[in-house]
Short mmCIF file of C-alpha atoms in Angstrom, two decimals:
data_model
loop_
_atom_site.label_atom_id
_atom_site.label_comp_id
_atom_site.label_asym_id
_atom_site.label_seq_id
_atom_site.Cartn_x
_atom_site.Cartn_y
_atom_site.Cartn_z
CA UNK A 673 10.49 131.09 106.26
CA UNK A 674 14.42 130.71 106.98
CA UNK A 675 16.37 128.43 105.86
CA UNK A 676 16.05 125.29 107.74
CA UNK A 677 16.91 121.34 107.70
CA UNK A 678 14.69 120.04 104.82
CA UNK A 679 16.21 123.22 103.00
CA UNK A 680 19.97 122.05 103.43
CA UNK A 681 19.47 118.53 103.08
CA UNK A 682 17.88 118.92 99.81
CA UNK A 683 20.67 121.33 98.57
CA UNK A 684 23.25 118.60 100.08
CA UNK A 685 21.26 115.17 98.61
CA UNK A 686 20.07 116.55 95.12
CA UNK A 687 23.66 119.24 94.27
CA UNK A 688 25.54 115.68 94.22
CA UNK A 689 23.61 113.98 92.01
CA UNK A 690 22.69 117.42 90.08
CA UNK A 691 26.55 117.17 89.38
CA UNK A 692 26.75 113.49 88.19
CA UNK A 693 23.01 114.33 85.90
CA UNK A 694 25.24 117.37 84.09
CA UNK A 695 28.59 115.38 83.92
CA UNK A 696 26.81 112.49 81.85
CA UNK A 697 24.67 114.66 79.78
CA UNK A 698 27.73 116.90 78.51
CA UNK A 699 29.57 113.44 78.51
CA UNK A 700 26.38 111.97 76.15
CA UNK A 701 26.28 115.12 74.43
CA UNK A 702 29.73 115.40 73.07
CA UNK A 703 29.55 111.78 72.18
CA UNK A 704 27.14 112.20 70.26
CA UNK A 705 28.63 115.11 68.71
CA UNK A 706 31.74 113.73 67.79
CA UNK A 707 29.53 110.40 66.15
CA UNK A 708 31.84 107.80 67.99
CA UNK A 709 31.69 105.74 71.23
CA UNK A 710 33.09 106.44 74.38
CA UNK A 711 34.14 105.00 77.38
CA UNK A 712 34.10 108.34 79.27
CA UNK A 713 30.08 107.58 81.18
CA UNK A 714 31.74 105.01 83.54
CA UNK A 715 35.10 107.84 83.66
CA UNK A 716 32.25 110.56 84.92
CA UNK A 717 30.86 107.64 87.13
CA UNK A 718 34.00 107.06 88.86
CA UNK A 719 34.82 110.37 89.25
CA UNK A 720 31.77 111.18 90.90
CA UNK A 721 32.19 108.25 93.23
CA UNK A 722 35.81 110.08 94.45
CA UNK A 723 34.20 113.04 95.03
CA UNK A 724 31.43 111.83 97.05
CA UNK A 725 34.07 109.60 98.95
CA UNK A 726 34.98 112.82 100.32
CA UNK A 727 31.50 114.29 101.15
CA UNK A 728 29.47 110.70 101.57
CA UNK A 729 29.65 111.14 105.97
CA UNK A 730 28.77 114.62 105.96
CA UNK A 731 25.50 114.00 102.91
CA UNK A 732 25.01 110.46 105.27
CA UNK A 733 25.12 112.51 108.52
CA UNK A 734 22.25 115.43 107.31
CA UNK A 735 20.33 112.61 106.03
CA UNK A 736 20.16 110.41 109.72
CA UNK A 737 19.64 113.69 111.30
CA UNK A 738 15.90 113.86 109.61
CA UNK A 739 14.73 110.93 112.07
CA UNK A 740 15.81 112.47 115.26
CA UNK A 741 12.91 113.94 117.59
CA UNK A 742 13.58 115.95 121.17
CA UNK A 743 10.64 116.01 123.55
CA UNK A 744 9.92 119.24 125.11
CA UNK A 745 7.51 119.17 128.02
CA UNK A 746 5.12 121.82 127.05
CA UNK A 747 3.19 121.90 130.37
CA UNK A 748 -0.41 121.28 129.99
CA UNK A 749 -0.36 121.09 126.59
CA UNK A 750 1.29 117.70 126.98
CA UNK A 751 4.90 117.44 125.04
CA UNK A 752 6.25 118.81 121.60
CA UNK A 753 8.39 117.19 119.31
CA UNK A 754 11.33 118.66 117.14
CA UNK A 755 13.53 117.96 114.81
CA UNK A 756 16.96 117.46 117.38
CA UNK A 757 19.55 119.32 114.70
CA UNK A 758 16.68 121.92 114.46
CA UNK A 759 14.51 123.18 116.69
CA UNK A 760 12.26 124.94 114.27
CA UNK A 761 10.92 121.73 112.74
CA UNK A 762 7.90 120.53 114.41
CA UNK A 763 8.30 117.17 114.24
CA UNK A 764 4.46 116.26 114.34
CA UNK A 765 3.87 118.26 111.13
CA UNK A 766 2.92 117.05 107.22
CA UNK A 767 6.31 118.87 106.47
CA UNK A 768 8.35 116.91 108.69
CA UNK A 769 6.52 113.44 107.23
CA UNK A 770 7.70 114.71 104.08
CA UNK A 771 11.13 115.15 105.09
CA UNK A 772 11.62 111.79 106.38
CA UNK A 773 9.96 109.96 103.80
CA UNK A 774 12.65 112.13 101.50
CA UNK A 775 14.90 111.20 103.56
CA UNK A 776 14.66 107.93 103.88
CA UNK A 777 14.87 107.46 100.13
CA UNK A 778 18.54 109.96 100.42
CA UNK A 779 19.20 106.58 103.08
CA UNK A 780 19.30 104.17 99.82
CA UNK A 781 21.28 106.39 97.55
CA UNK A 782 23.85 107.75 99.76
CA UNK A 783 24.76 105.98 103.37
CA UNK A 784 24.09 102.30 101.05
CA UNK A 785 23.77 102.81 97.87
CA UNK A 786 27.40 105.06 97.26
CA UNK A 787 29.57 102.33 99.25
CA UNK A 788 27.26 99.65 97.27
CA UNK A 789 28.41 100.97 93.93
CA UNK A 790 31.78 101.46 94.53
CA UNK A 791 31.70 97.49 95.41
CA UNK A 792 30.68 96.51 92.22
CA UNK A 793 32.86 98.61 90.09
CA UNK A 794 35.70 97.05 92.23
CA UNK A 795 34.21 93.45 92.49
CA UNK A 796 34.35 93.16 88.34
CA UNK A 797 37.79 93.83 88.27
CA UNK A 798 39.21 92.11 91.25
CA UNK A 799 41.05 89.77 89.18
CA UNK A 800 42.89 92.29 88.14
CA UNK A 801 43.07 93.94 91.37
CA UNK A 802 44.49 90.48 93.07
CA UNK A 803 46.19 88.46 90.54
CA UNK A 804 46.37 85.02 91.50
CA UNK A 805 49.46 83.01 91.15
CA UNK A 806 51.62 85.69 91.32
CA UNK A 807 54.01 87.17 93.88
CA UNK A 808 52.39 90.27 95.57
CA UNK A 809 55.10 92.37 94.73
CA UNK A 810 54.20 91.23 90.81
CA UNK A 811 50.48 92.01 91.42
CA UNK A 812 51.38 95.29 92.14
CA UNK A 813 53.57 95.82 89.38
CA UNK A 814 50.51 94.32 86.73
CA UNK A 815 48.09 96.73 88.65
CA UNK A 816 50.14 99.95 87.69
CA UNK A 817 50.58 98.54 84.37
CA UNK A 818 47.31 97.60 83.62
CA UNK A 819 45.25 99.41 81.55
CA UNK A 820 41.80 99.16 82.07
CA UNK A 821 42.49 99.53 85.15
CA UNK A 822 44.32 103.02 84.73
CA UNK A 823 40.97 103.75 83.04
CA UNK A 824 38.43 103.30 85.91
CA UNK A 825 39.20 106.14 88.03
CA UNK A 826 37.56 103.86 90.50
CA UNK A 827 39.99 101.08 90.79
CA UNK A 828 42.31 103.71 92.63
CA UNK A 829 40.62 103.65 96.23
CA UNK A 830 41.69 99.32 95.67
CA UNK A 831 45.21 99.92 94.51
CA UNK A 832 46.31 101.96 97.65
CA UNK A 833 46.35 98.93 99.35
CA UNK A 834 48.08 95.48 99.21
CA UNK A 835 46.65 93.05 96.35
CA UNK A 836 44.36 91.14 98.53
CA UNK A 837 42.66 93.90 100.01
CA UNK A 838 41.14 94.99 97.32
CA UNK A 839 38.01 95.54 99.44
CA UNK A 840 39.44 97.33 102.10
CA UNK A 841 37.56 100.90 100.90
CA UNK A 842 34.38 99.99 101.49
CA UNK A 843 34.76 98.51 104.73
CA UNK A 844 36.82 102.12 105.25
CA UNK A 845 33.88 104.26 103.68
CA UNK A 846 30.95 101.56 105.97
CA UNK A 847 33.55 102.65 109.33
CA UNK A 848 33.52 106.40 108.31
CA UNK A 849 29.69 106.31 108.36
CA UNK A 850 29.25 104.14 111.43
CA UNK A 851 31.43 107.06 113.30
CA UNK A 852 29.49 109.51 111.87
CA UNK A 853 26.33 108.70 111.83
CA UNK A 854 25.27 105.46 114.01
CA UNK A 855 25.28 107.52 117.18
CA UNK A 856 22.05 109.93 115.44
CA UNK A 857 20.59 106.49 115.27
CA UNK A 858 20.42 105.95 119.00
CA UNK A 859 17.77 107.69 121.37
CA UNK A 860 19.96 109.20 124.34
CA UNK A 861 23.42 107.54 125.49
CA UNK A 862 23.41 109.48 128.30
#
Protein backbone atom coordinates (compact mmCIF):
# COMPACT_ATOMS: atom_id res chain seq x y z
CA UNK A 1 0.00 0.00 0.00
CA UNK A 2 1.16 3.76 -0.77
CA UNK A 3 1.48 6.15 1.34
CA UNK A 4 -1.76 7.66 2.21
CA UNK A 5 -3.65 10.08 4.84
CA UNK A 6 -3.56 7.97 8.09
CA UNK A 7 0.22 7.51 6.99
CA UNK A 8 1.03 11.38 6.99
CA UNK A 9 -1.05 12.35 9.74
CA UNK A 10 0.58 9.99 12.01
CA UNK A 11 4.13 11.09 10.85
CA UNK A 12 2.75 14.87 11.33
CA UNK A 13 0.76 14.22 15.00
CA UNK A 14 3.30 11.74 16.69
CA UNK A 15 7.13 13.52 14.97
CA UNK A 16 5.96 16.65 17.21
CA UNK A 17 5.51 15.14 20.21
CA UNK A 18 8.36 12.40 19.33
CA UNK A 19 10.50 15.70 19.49
CA UNK A 20 9.21 17.14 22.85
CA UNK A 21 9.44 12.95 24.40
CA UNK A 22 13.47 13.16 23.30
CA UNK A 23 14.00 16.89 24.35
CA UNK A 24 12.82 16.04 28.04
CA UNK A 25 14.44 12.74 28.30
CA UNK A 26 18.04 14.15 27.26
CA UNK A 27 16.87 17.22 29.40
CA UNK A 28 16.05 14.47 32.51
CA UNK A 29 18.99 12.63 31.58
CA UNK A 30 21.68 15.18 31.90
CA UNK A 31 20.05 16.33 35.06
CA UNK A 32 20.42 13.58 36.45
CA UNK A 33 23.85 13.25 35.35
CA UNK A 34 25.11 16.32 36.55
CA UNK A 35 23.19 15.41 40.30
CA UNK A 36 21.54 18.97 40.48
CA UNK A 37 18.13 20.52 39.61
CA UNK A 38 17.14 22.22 36.70
CA UNK A 39 14.82 24.49 35.43
CA UNK A 40 15.52 23.51 31.78
CA UNK A 41 11.92 20.80 31.48
CA UNK A 42 9.64 23.92 31.35
CA UNK A 43 12.81 25.68 28.87
CA UNK A 44 12.24 22.36 26.47
CA UNK A 45 8.41 22.93 27.09
CA UNK A 46 8.41 26.34 25.84
CA UNK A 47 10.50 25.75 23.18
CA UNK A 48 8.45 23.16 21.85
CA UNK A 49 5.38 25.34 22.16
CA UNK A 50 7.38 28.03 19.55
CA UNK A 51 7.97 25.52 17.30
CA UNK A 52 4.63 24.11 17.07
CA UNK A 53 3.31 27.83 16.91
CA UNK A 54 4.73 27.60 13.59
CA UNK A 55 3.41 24.15 12.44
CA UNK A 56 0.06 24.00 14.89
CA UNK A 57 -2.49 25.07 11.43
CA UNK A 58 -0.85 22.83 9.15
CA UNK A 59 -0.75 19.49 12.18
CA UNK A 60 -4.61 21.14 13.01
CA UNK A 61 -5.50 21.18 9.27
CA UNK A 62 -4.34 17.13 8.50
CA UNK A 63 -6.06 16.34 11.61
CA UNK A 64 -9.86 18.04 10.52
CA UNK A 65 -9.22 16.59 7.20
CA UNK A 66 -9.77 12.83 8.78
CA UNK A 67 -13.66 13.67 9.21
CA UNK A 68 -14.35 14.74 5.73
CA UNK A 69 -16.38 12.17 3.44
CA UNK A 70 -17.24 12.79 -0.59
CA UNK A 71 -20.15 10.80 -1.92
CA UNK A 72 -19.62 9.19 -5.17
CA UNK A 73 -22.71 7.84 -6.88
CA UNK A 74 -21.64 4.39 -7.69
CA UNK A 75 -24.69 3.50 -9.86
CA UNK A 76 -26.50 0.53 -8.68
CA UNK A 77 -24.36 -0.18 -6.14
CA UNK A 78 -25.83 2.78 -4.30
CA UNK A 79 -23.00 5.56 -3.22
CA UNK A 80 -19.30 5.31 -1.89
CA UNK A 81 -17.73 7.29 0.58
CA UNK A 82 -14.06 8.69 0.71
CA UNK A 83 -11.90 10.33 2.56
CA UNK A 84 -12.27 14.16 0.63
CA UNK A 85 -8.19 14.97 0.91
CA UNK A 86 -7.85 11.31 -0.33
CA UNK A 87 -9.60 9.44 -2.50
CA UNK A 88 -8.04 6.13 -1.69
CA UNK A 89 -9.55 5.94 1.79
CA UNK A 90 -12.78 4.23 1.82
CA UNK A 91 -14.46 5.96 4.21
CA UNK A 92 -16.87 3.02 5.28
CA UNK A 93 -13.87 0.87 6.26
CA UNK A 94 -12.45 -0.42 10.00
CA UNK A 95 -9.29 1.58 8.83
CA UNK A 96 -10.94 4.73 8.33
CA UNK A 97 -12.88 4.25 12.01
CA UNK A 98 -9.51 3.96 13.22
CA UNK A 99 -8.29 7.01 11.74
CA UNK A 100 -10.88 9.18 13.08
CA UNK A 101 -11.05 7.87 16.39
CA UNK A 102 -6.99 8.72 16.17
CA UNK A 103 -7.83 11.59 15.06
CA UNK A 104 -10.07 12.84 17.12
CA UNK A 105 -7.79 12.29 20.08
CA UNK A 106 -4.78 14.51 17.67
CA UNK A 107 -8.20 17.17 18.02
CA UNK A 108 -7.42 17.47 21.98
CA UNK A 109 -3.69 17.70 21.81
CA UNK A 110 -3.14 19.90 18.95
CA UNK A 111 -6.12 22.34 17.49
CA UNK A 112 -7.07 22.74 21.77
CA UNK A 113 -4.83 21.46 23.72
CA UNK A 114 -1.40 23.52 22.12
CA UNK A 115 -3.28 27.06 22.30
CA UNK A 116 -4.64 25.69 25.86
CA UNK A 117 -1.14 25.30 27.18
CA UNK A 118 0.35 28.19 25.97
CA UNK A 119 -2.59 30.01 28.09
CA UNK A 120 -1.56 28.75 31.17
CA UNK A 121 2.11 29.23 30.95
CA UNK A 122 1.12 32.90 30.12
CA UNK A 123 -1.86 33.18 32.62
CA UNK A 124 0.76 32.40 35.76
CA UNK A 125 2.82 35.10 34.89
CA UNK A 126 0.52 37.80 33.77
CA UNK A 127 1.38 39.88 36.61
CA UNK A 128 4.41 40.16 35.37
CA UNK A 129 3.34 40.43 31.91
CA UNK A 130 0.86 43.55 32.90
CA UNK A 131 2.15 45.25 35.86
CA UNK A 132 -0.42 47.11 37.53
CA UNK A 133 0.08 50.56 38.75
CA UNK A 134 2.56 51.35 36.50
CA UNK A 135 2.88 53.45 33.34
CA UNK A 136 2.83 51.14 30.22
CA UNK A 137 5.89 52.40 29.00
CA UNK A 138 7.38 51.13 32.70
CA UNK A 139 5.68 47.71 32.22
CA UNK A 140 7.55 47.28 29.33
CA UNK A 141 10.72 48.28 30.64
CA UNK A 142 10.13 45.60 33.96
CA UNK A 143 9.14 42.94 31.26
CA UNK A 144 12.63 43.13 29.44
CA UNK A 145 14.19 43.29 32.72
CA UNK A 146 12.59 40.65 34.34
CA UNK A 147 14.04 37.57 34.84
CA UNK A 148 11.92 34.80 35.10
CA UNK A 149 10.44 36.01 32.56
CA UNK A 150 13.63 36.03 30.21
CA UNK A 151 13.59 32.38 31.35
CA UNK A 152 10.24 31.07 29.96
CA UNK A 153 10.88 31.06 26.39
CA UNK A 154 7.14 31.20 26.42
CA UNK A 155 6.47 34.57 27.80
CA UNK A 156 7.89 35.94 24.37
CA UNK A 157 4.70 35.38 22.08
CA UNK A 158 3.02 38.01 25.32
CA UNK A 159 5.80 40.54 25.26
CA UNK A 160 5.45 41.41 21.48
CA UNK A 161 2.58 43.14 22.35
CA UNK A 162 1.46 46.08 24.61
CA UNK A 163 1.24 45.15 28.51
CA UNK A 164 -2.40 44.51 28.57
CA UNK A 165 -2.55 42.22 25.84
CA UNK A 166 -0.86 39.77 27.20
CA UNK A 167 -3.41 37.33 25.73
CA UNK A 168 -3.43 38.48 22.41
CA UNK A 169 -1.43 35.04 21.05
CA UNK A 170 -3.85 32.80 21.68
CA UNK A 171 -6.68 34.56 20.34
CA UNK A 172 -3.92 34.95 17.21
CA UNK A 173 -3.03 31.09 17.24
CA UNK A 174 -7.50 30.26 17.86
CA UNK A 175 -7.83 32.89 14.37
CA UNK A 176 -4.98 31.02 12.52
CA UNK A 177 -6.87 27.74 13.06
CA UNK A 178 -10.37 29.03 12.42
CA UNK A 179 -8.86 30.16 8.79
CA UNK A 180 -7.39 27.08 8.37
CA UNK A 181 -9.33 24.66 9.38
CA UNK A 182 -13.17 25.65 10.20
CA UNK A 183 -14.04 25.57 6.52
CA UNK A 184 -13.00 21.30 6.53
CA UNK A 185 -15.60 21.44 9.22
CA UNK A 186 -18.45 22.45 6.95
CA UNK A 187 -20.24 19.99 4.42
CA UNK A 188 -20.27 22.00 0.97
CA UNK A 189 -20.36 26.00 0.84
CA UNK A 190 -21.08 25.87 -2.50
Amino acid sequence: SSFDHLDALFLESLVPLALLVAAQLITSAQALRKRKESNKQAHVLSLWLMMMFLILPVVSRRVFQSFRCEKYDAGDDGTLLYLASDNSLDCSKPRYDGMVAYAAIMVMVYPLGCPLLVFVILFRHRERLDPRGVTEEEAIQARADDPVLAEEPATAFATMFRPQFWWFEIYNMFRRLMLTCAVLLCANLA
